[in-house]
Tab-separated table of C-alpha atoms in Angstrom:
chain	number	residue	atom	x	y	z
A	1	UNK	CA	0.000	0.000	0.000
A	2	UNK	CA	1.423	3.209	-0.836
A	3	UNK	CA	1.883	5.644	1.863
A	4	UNK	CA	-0.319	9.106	1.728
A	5	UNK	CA	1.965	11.965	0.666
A	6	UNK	CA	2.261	14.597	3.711
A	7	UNK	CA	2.346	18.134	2.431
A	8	UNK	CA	3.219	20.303	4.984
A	9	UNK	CA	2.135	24.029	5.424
A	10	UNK	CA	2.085	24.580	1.920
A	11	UNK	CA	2.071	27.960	0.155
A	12	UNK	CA	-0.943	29.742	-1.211
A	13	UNK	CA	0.927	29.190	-4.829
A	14	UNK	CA	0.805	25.609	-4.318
A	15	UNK	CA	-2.813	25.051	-3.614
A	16	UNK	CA	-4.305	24.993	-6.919
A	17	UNK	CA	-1.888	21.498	-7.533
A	18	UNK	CA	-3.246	20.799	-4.086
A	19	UNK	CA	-6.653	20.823	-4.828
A	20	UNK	CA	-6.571	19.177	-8.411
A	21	UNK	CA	-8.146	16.240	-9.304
A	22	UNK	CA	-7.480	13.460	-11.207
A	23	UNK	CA	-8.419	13.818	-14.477
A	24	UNK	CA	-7.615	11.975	-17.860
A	25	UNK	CA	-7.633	12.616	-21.381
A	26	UNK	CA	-11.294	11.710	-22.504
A	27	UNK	CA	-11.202	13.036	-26.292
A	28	UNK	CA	-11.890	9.010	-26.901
A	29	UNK	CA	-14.891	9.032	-24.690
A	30	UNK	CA	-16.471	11.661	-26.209
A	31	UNK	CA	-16.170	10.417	-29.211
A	32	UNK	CA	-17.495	7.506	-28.504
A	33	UNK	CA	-20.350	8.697	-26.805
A	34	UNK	CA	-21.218	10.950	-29.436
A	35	UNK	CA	-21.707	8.036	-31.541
A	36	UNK	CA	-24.117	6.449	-29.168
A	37	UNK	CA	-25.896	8.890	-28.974
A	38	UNK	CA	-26.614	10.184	-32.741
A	39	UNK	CA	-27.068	5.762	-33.098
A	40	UNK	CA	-30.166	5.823	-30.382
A	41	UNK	CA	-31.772	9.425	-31.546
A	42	UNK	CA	-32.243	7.833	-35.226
A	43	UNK	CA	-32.131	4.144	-34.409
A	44	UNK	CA	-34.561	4.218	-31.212
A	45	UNK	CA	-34.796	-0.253	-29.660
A	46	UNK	CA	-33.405	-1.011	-32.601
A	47	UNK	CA	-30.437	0.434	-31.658
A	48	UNK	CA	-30.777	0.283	-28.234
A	49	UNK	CA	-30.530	-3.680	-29.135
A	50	UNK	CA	-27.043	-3.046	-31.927
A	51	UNK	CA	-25.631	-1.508	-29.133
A	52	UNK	CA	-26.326	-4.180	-26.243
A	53	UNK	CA	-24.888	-6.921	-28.475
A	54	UNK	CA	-21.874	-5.287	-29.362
A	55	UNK	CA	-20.664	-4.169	-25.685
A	56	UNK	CA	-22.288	-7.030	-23.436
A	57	UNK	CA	-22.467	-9.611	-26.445
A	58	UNK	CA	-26.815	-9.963	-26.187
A	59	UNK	CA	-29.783	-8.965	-27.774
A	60	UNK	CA	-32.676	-7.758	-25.317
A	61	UNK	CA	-35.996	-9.081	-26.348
A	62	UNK	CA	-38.006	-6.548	-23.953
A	63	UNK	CA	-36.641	-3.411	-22.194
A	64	UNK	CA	-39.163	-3.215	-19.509
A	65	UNK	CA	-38.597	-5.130	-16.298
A	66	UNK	CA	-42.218	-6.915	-15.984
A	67	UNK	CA	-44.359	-7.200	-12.941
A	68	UNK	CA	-43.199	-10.997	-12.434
A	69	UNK	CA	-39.490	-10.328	-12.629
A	70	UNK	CA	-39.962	-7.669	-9.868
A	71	UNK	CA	-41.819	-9.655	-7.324
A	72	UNK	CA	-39.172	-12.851	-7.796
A	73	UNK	CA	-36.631	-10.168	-7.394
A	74	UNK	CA	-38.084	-8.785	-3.619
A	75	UNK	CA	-38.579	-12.366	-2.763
A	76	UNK	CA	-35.125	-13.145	-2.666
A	77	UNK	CA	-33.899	-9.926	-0.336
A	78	UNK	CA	-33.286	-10.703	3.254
A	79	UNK	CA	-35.821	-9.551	5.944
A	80	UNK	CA	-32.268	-7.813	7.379
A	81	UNK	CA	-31.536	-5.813	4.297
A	82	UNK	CA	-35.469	-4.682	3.642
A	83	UNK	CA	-35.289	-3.385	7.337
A	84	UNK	CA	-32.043	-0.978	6.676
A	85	UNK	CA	-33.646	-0.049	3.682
A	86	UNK	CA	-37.403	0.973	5.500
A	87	UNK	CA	-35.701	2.881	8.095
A	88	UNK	CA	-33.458	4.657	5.488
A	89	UNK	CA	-36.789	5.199	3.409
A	90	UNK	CA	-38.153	7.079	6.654
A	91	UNK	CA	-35.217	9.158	7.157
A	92	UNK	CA	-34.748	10.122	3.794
A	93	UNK	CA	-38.954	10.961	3.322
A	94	UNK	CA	-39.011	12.741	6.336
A	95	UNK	CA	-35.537	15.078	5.404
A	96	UNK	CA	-36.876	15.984	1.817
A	97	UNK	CA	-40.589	16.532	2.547
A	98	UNK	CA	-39.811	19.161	5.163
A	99	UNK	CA	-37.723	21.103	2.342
A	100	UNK	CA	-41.431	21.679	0.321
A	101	UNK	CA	-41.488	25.201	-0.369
A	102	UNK	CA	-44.141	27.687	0.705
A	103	UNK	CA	-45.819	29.656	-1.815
A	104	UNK	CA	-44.846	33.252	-2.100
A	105	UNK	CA	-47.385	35.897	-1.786
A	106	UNK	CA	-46.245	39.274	-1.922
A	107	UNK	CA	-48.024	42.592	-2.672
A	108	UNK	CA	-44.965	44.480	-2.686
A	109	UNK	CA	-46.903	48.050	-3.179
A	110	UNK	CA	-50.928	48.858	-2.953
A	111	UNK	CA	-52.500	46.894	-6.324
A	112	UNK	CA	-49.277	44.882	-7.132
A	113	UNK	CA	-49.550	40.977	-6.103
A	114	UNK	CA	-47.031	38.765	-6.960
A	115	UNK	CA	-46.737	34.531	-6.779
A	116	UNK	CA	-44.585	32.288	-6.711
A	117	UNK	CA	-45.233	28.844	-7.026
A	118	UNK	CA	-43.164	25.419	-7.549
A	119	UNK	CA	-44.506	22.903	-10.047
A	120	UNK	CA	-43.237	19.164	-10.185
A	121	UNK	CA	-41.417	18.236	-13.444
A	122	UNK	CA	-43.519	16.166	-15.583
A	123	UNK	CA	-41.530	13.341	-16.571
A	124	UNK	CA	-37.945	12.211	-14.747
A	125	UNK	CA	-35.656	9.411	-15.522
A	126	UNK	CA	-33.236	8.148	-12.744
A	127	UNK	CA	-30.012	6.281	-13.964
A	128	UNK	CA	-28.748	3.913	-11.583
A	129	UNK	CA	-25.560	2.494	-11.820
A	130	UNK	CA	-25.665	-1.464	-11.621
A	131	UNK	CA	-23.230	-4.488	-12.470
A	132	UNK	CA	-20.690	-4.882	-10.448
A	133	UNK	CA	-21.875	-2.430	-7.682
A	134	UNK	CA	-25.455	-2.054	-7.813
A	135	UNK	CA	-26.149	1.448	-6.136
A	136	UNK	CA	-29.533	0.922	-4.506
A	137	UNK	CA	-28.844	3.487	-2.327
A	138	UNK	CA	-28.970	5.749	-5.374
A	139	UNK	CA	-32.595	4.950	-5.704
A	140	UNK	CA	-33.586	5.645	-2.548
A	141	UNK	CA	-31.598	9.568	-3.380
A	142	UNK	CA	-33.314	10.321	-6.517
A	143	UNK	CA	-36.839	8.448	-5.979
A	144	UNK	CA	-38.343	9.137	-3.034
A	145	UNK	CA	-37.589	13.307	-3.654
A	146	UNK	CA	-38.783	13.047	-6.892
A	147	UNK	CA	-42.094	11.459	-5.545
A	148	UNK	CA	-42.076	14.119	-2.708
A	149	UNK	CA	-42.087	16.797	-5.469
A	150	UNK	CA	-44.949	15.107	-6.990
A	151	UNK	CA	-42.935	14.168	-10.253
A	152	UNK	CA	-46.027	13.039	-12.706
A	153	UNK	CA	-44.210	10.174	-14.084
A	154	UNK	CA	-40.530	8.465	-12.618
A	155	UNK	CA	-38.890	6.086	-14.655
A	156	UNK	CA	-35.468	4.311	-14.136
A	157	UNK	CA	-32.860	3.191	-16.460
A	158	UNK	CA	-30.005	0.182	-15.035
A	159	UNK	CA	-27.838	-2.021	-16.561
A	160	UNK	CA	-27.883	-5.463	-15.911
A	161	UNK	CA	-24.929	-7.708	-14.027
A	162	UNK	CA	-23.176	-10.299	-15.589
A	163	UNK	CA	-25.950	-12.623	-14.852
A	164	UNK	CA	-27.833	-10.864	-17.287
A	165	UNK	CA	-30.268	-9.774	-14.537
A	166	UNK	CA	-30.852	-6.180	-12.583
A	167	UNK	CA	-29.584	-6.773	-9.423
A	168	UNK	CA	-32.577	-7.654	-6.921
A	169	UNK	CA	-31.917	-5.027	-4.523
A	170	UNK	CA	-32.461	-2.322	-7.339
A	171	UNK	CA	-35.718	-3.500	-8.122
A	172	UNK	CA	-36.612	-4.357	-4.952
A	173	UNK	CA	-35.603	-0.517	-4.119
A	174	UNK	CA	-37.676	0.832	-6.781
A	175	UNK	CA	-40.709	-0.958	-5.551
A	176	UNK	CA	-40.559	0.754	-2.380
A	177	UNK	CA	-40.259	3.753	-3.815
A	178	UNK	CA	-43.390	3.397	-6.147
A	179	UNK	CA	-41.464	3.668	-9.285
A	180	UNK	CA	-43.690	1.416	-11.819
A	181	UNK	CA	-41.362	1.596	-14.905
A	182	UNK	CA	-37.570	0.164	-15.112
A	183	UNK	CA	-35.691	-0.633	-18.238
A	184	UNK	CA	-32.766	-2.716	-18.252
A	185	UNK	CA	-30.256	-0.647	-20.184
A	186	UNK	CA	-27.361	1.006	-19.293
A	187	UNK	CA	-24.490	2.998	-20.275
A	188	UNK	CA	-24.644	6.042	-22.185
A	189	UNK	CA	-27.408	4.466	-24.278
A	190	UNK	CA	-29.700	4.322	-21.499
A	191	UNK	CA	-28.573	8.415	-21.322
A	192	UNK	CA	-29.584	8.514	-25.347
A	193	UNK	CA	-32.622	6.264	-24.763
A	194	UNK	CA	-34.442	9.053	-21.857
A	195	UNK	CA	-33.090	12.203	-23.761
A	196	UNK	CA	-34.625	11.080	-26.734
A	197	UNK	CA	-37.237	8.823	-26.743
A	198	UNK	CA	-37.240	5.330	-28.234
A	199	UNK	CA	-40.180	2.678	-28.865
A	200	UNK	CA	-40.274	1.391	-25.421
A	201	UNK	CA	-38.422	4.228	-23.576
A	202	UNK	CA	-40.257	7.582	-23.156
A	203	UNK	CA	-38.364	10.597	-23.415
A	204	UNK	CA	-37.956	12.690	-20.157
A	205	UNK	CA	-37.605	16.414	-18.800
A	206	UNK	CA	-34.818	15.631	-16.737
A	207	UNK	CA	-32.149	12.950	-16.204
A	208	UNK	CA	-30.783	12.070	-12.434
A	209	UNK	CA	-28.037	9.799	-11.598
A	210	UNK	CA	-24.323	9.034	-11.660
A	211	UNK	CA	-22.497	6.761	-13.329
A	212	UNK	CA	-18.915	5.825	-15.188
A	213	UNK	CA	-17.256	8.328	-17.275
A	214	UNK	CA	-19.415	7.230	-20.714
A	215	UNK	CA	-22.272	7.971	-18.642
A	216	UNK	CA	-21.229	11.484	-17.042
A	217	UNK	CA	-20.437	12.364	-20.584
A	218	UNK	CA	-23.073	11.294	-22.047
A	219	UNK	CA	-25.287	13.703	-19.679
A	220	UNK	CA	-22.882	16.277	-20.451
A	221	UNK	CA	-23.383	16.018	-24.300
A	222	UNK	CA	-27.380	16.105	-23.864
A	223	UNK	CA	-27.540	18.481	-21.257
A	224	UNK	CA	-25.696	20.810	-23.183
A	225	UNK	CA	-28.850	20.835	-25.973
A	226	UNK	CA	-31.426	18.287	-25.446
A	227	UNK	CA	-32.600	16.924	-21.891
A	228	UNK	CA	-31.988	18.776	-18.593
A	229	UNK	CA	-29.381	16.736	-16.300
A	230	UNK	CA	-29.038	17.169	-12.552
A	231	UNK	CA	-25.715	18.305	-12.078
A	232	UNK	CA	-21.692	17.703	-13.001
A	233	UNK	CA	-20.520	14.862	-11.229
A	234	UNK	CA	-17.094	12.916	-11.631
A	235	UNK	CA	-15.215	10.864	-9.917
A	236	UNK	CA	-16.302	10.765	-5.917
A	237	UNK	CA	-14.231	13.044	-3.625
A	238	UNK	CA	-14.419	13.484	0.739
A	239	UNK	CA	-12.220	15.976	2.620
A	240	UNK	CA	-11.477	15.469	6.080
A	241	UNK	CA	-10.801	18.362	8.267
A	242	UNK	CA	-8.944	17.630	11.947
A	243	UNK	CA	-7.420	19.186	14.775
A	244	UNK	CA	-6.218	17.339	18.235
A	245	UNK	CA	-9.357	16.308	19.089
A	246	UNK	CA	-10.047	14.026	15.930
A	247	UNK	CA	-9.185	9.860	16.348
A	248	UNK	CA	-6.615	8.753	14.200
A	249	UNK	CA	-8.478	5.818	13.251
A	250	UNK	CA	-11.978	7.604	12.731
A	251	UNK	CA	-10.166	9.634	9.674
A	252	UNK	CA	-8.474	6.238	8.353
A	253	UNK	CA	-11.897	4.934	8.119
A	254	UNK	CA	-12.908	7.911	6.201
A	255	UNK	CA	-10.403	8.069	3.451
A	256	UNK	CA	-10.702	4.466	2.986
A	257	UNK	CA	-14.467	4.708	2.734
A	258	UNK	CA	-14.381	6.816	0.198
A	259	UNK	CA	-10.964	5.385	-1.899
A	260	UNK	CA	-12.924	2.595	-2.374
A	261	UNK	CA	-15.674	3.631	-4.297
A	262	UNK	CA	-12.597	3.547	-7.576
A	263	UNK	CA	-9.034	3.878	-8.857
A	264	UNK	CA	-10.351	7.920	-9.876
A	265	UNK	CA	-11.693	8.657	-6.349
A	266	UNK	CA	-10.200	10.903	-4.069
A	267	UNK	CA	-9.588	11.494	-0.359
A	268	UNK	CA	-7.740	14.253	1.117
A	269	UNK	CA	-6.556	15.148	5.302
A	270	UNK	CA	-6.393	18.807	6.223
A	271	UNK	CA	-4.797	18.469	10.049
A	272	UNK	CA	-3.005	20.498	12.184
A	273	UNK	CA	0.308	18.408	13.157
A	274	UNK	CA	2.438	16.490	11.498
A	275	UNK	CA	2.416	13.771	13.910
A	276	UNK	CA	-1.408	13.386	13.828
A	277	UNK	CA	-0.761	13.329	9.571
A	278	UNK	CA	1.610	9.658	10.729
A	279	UNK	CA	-0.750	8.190	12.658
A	280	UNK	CA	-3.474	8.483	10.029
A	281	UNK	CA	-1.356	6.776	7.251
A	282	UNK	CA	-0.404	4.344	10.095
A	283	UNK	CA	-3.950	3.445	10.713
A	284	UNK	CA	-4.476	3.892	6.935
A	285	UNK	CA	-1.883	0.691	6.210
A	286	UNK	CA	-3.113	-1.041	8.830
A	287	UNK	CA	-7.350	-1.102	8.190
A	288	UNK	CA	-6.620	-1.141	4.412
A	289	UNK	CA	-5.147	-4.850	4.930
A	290	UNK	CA	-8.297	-6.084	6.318
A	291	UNK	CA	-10.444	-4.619	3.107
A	292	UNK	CA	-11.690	-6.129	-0.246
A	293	UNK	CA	-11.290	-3.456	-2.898
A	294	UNK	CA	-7.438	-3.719	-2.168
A	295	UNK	CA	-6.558	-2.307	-5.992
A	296	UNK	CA	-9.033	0.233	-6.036
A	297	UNK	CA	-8.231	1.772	-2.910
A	298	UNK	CA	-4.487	2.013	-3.972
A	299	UNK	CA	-4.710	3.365	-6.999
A	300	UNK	CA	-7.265	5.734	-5.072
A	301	UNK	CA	-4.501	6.619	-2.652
A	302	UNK	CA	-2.251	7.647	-5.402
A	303	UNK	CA	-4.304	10.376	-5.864
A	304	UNK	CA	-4.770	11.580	-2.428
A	305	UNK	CA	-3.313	13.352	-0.047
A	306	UNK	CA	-2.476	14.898	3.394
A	307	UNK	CA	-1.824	18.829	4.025
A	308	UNK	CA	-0.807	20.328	7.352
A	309	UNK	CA	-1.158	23.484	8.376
A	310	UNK	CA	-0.773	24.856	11.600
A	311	UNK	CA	-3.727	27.719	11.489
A	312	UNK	CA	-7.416	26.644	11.418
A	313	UNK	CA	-8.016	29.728	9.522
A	314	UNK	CA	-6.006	28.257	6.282
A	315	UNK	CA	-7.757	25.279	6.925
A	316	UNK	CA	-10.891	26.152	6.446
A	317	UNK	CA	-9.119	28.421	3.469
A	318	UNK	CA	-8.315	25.443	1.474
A	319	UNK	CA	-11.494	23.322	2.163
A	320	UNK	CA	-13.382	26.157	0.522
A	321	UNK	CA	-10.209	26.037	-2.314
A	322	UNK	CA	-10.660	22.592	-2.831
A	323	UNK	CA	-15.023	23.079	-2.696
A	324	UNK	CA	-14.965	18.748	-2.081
A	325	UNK	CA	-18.298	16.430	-2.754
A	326	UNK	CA	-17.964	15.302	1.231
A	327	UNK	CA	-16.289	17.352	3.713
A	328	UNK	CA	-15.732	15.636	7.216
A	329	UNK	CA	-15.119	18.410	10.232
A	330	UNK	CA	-13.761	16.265	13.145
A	331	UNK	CA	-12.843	19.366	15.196
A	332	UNK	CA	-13.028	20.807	19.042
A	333	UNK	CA	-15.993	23.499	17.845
A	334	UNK	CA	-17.414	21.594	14.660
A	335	UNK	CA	-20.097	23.848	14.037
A	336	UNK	CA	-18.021	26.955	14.253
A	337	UNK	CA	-15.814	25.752	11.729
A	338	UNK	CA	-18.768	24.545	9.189
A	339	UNK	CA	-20.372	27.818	9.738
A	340	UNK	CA	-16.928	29.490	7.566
A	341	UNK	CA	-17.725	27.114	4.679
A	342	UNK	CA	-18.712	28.121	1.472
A	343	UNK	CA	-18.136	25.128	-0.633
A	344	UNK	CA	-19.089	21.753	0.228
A	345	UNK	CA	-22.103	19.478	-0.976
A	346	UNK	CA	-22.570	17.933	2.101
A	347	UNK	CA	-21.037	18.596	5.810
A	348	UNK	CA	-20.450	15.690	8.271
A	349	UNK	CA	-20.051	17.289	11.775
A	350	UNK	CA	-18.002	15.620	14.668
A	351	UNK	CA	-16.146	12.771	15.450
A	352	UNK	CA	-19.335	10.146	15.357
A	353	UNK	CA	-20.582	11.429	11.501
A	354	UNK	CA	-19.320	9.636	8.681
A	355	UNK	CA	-19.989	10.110	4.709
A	356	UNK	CA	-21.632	5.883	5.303
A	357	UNK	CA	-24.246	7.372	6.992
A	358	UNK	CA	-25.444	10.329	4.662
A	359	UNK	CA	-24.243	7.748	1.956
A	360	UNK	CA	-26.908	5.410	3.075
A	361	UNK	CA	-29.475	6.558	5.945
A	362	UNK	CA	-28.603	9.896	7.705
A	363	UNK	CA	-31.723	11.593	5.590
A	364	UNK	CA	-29.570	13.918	3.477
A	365	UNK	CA	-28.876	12.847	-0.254
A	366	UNK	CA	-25.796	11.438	-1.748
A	367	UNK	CA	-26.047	13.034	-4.899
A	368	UNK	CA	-23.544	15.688	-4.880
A	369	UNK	CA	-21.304	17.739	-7.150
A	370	UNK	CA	-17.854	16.830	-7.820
A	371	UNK	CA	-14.437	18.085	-8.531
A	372	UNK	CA	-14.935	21.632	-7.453
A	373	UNK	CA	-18.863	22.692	-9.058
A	374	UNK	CA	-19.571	22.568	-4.970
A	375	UNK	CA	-19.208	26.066	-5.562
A	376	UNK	CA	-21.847	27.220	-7.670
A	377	UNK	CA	-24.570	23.876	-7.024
A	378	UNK	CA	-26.163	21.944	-4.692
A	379	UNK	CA	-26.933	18.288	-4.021
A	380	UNK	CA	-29.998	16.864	-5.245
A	381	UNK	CA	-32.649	17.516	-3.166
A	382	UNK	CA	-36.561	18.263	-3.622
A	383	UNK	CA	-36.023	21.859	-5.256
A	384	UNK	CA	-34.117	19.719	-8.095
A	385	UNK	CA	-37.662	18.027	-8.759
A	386	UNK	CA	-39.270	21.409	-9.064
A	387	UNK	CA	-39.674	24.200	-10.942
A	388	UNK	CA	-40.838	27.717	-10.098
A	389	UNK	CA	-43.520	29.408	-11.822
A	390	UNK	CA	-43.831	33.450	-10.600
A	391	UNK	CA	-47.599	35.371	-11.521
A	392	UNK	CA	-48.241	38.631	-11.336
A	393	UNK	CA	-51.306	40.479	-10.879
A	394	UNK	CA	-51.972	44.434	-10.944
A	395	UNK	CA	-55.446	45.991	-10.100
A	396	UNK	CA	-55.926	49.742	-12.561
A	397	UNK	CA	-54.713	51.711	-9.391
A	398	UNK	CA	-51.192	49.310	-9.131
A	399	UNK	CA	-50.702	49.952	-12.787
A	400	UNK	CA	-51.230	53.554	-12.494
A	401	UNK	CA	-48.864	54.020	-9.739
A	402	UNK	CA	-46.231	52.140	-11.559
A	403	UNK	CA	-46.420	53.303	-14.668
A	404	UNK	CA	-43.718	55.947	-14.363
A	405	UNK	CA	-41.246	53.761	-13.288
A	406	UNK	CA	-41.892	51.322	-15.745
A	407	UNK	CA	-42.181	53.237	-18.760
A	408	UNK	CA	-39.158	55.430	-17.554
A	409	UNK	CA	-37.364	52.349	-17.927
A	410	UNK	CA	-39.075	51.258	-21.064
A	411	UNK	CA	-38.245	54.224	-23.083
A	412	UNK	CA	-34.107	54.880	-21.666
A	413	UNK	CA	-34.293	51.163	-23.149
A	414	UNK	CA	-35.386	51.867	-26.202
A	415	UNK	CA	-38.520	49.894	-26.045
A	416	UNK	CA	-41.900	51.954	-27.081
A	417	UNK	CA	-44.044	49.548	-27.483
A	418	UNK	CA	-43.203	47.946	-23.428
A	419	UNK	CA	-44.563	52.124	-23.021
A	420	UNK	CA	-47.037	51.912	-24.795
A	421	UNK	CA	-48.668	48.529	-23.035
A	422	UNK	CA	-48.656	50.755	-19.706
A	423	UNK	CA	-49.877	54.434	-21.770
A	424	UNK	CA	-52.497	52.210	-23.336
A	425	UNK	CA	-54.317	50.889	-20.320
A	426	UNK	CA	-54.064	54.636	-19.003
A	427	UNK	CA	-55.635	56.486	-21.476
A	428	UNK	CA	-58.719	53.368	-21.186
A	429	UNK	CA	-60.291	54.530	-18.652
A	430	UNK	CA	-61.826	52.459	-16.103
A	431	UNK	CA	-63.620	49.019	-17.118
């Protein structure tokens, strides 16, 4: 296992290395992708089916997961496994319906109302990865807010394992989240397939979901013209900041949780002490021995790192520089120190919070941006479902006392006729 590299007080002209993540050439990718998708817009199943055989060597008959597949699938989950996921199904309901918004009704002067309402998205497609690492969590994270929202129709796109099945838990997960449609497809087709419609697919408004790089480009690519997409995501990041006070072995955890999600993931220490830095990678060596994604972790490692600095000020400085997917605080006055970030999609406060449980049953989501957009978006949540319509209504005596201001600023614009909407009604008289 290769050792964490300690960087210690670094300067502010070294941070931007600091913070970089590991990226790779993906001119290929896109490529390919690009193909896929310009295949599935004019091929639809058929080429849905083209593609299937040539990457996973079989031709799909049906799409659609039926009725019969899905109960088989439930009956074979353990009674231990459908209890985590019920209670995680409570937490995760009960988190996302109290962030419904209240209507906004303003009259912001005498004869001037104005609304605001949100409206559920019509039509939503959820991607879940599947194969070798089924993410059924991931259903949980994009379902149940999307039926909180009131989305009018949920479907769900996954690829099947190398049994040539969906993975029970997935379906079983769907099931309690009252999603009635699931197509077995996956990669960037299934992408292609709910941007643009095919025979048995229906196109949607939006797409949710992560995935491997053909599918993160693939949402990139339609997002950028046909489909709306969630957010940028990449490979899965966690920051850990730690002063005295954190455990050694707590943070080892941490990293390791997170370096093993793949070889592109990465995990970085901010501490305070050099000596605290040692007996993480100590720990590090020592729990990664006992773990089963031994090759994905180190390659993981490669790209991670520990920086010391002695102020909590810079710290918190290069946590918001760095803007990571998870952010850990396992400091003396945790909330303090969250309280000075600006950049994080989601906070883990204390000593006894890690990513597992917002991964998995906390109540907050696990869909997050990546590799820095912390900065500018959020984590999927129940807003991401919604959109917000804003009405206006003005009674004679509203318009009439605003129409000096608005067709002062009609005419500096240029704009007569916006003028003459508001000199119009004037000059009407009362109706």
């Amino acid at each position: 296992m290769e050792m964490l590299k300690i960087y210690k007080n670094p300067q502010r002209r070294e941070w931007p290395a600091l913070t970089a993540r590991c990226t790779r050439q993906d001119d290929e990718i896109t490529e390919q992708v690009a193909a896929i998708l310009a295949e599935v817009r004019t091929g639809g199943d058929k080429a849905l089916r083209d593609i299937t055989n040539r990457i996973e060597g079989r031709i799909p008959a049906l799409f659609e997961v039926s009725r019969e597949q899905r109960r088989k699938a439930a009956e074979t989950i353990p009674p231990r496994l459908k209890g985590a996921l019920a209670a995680a199904k409570a937490n995760i309901e009960a988190f996302h319906r109290a962030q419904l918004p209240q209507q906004v009704d303003v009259e912001v002067m005498p004869g001037v109302r104005c609304v605001q309402r949100a409206v559920p998205i019509g039509r939503v497609g959820l991607y879940i990865p599947g194969g070798n690492a089924p993410l059924f969590s991931t259903v949980l994270m994009l379902a149940l807010p999307a039926r909180i929202a009131g989305c009018g129709e949920i479907i769900l796109c996954t690829p099947v394992g190398r049994d040539g099945r969906i993975a029970p838990e997935i379906l079983y997960a769907a099931g309690l989240c009252g999603i009635e449609r699931i197509f077995a497809v996956g990669g960037a087709q299934a992408v292609a397939a709910m941007a643009y419609g095919t025979e048995s697919i229906p196109h949607v408004d939006k797409i949710f979901g992560p995935g491997n790089r053909y599918v993160t480009k693939a949402k990139q690519l339609v997002g950028a013209t046909d489909v709306a997409v969630d957010l940028p995501a990449g490979p899965s990041e966690v920051m850990v900041l730690a002063d005295r006070s954190a455990r050694p072995e707590f943070v080892a955890a941490d990293l390791l949780s997170q370096a093993e999600h793949g070889d592109d993931s990465q995990a970085i220490l901010v501490c305070r002490t050099e000596e605290f830095a040692r007996k993480v990678t100590q720990a590090v060596e020592e729990q990664a021995r006992r773990l089963n994604r031994c090759e994905a972790i180190r390659n993981s490692l490669s790209n991670s790192r520990i920086v010391v600095f002695n102020e909590e000020y810079k710290q918190v400085a290069f946590a918001n520089a760095y803007a990571p997917e998870h952010l850990i605080i396992a400091m003396r006055e945790p909330w303090n120190v969250a309280a000075q970030i600006m950049a994080a999609g989601s906070v883990f406060i204390g000593n006894y919070s890690p990513e597992s449980a917002g991964d998995y049953a906390s109540g907050t989501n696990h869909t997050l941006p990546t590799s820095g957009w912390a900065r500018a978006y959020s984590g999927v949540n129940v807003d991401s479902f919604l959109r917000k319509i804003t009405y206006q209504e003005l009674t004679r005596e509203g318009l009439e006392t605003l129409a000096p201001t608005v067709t002062a600023m009609a005419e500096a614009e240029g704009f007569d006729a916006h003028a003459n909407a508001v000199r119009i009604r004037m000059k009407g008289g009362a109706l």
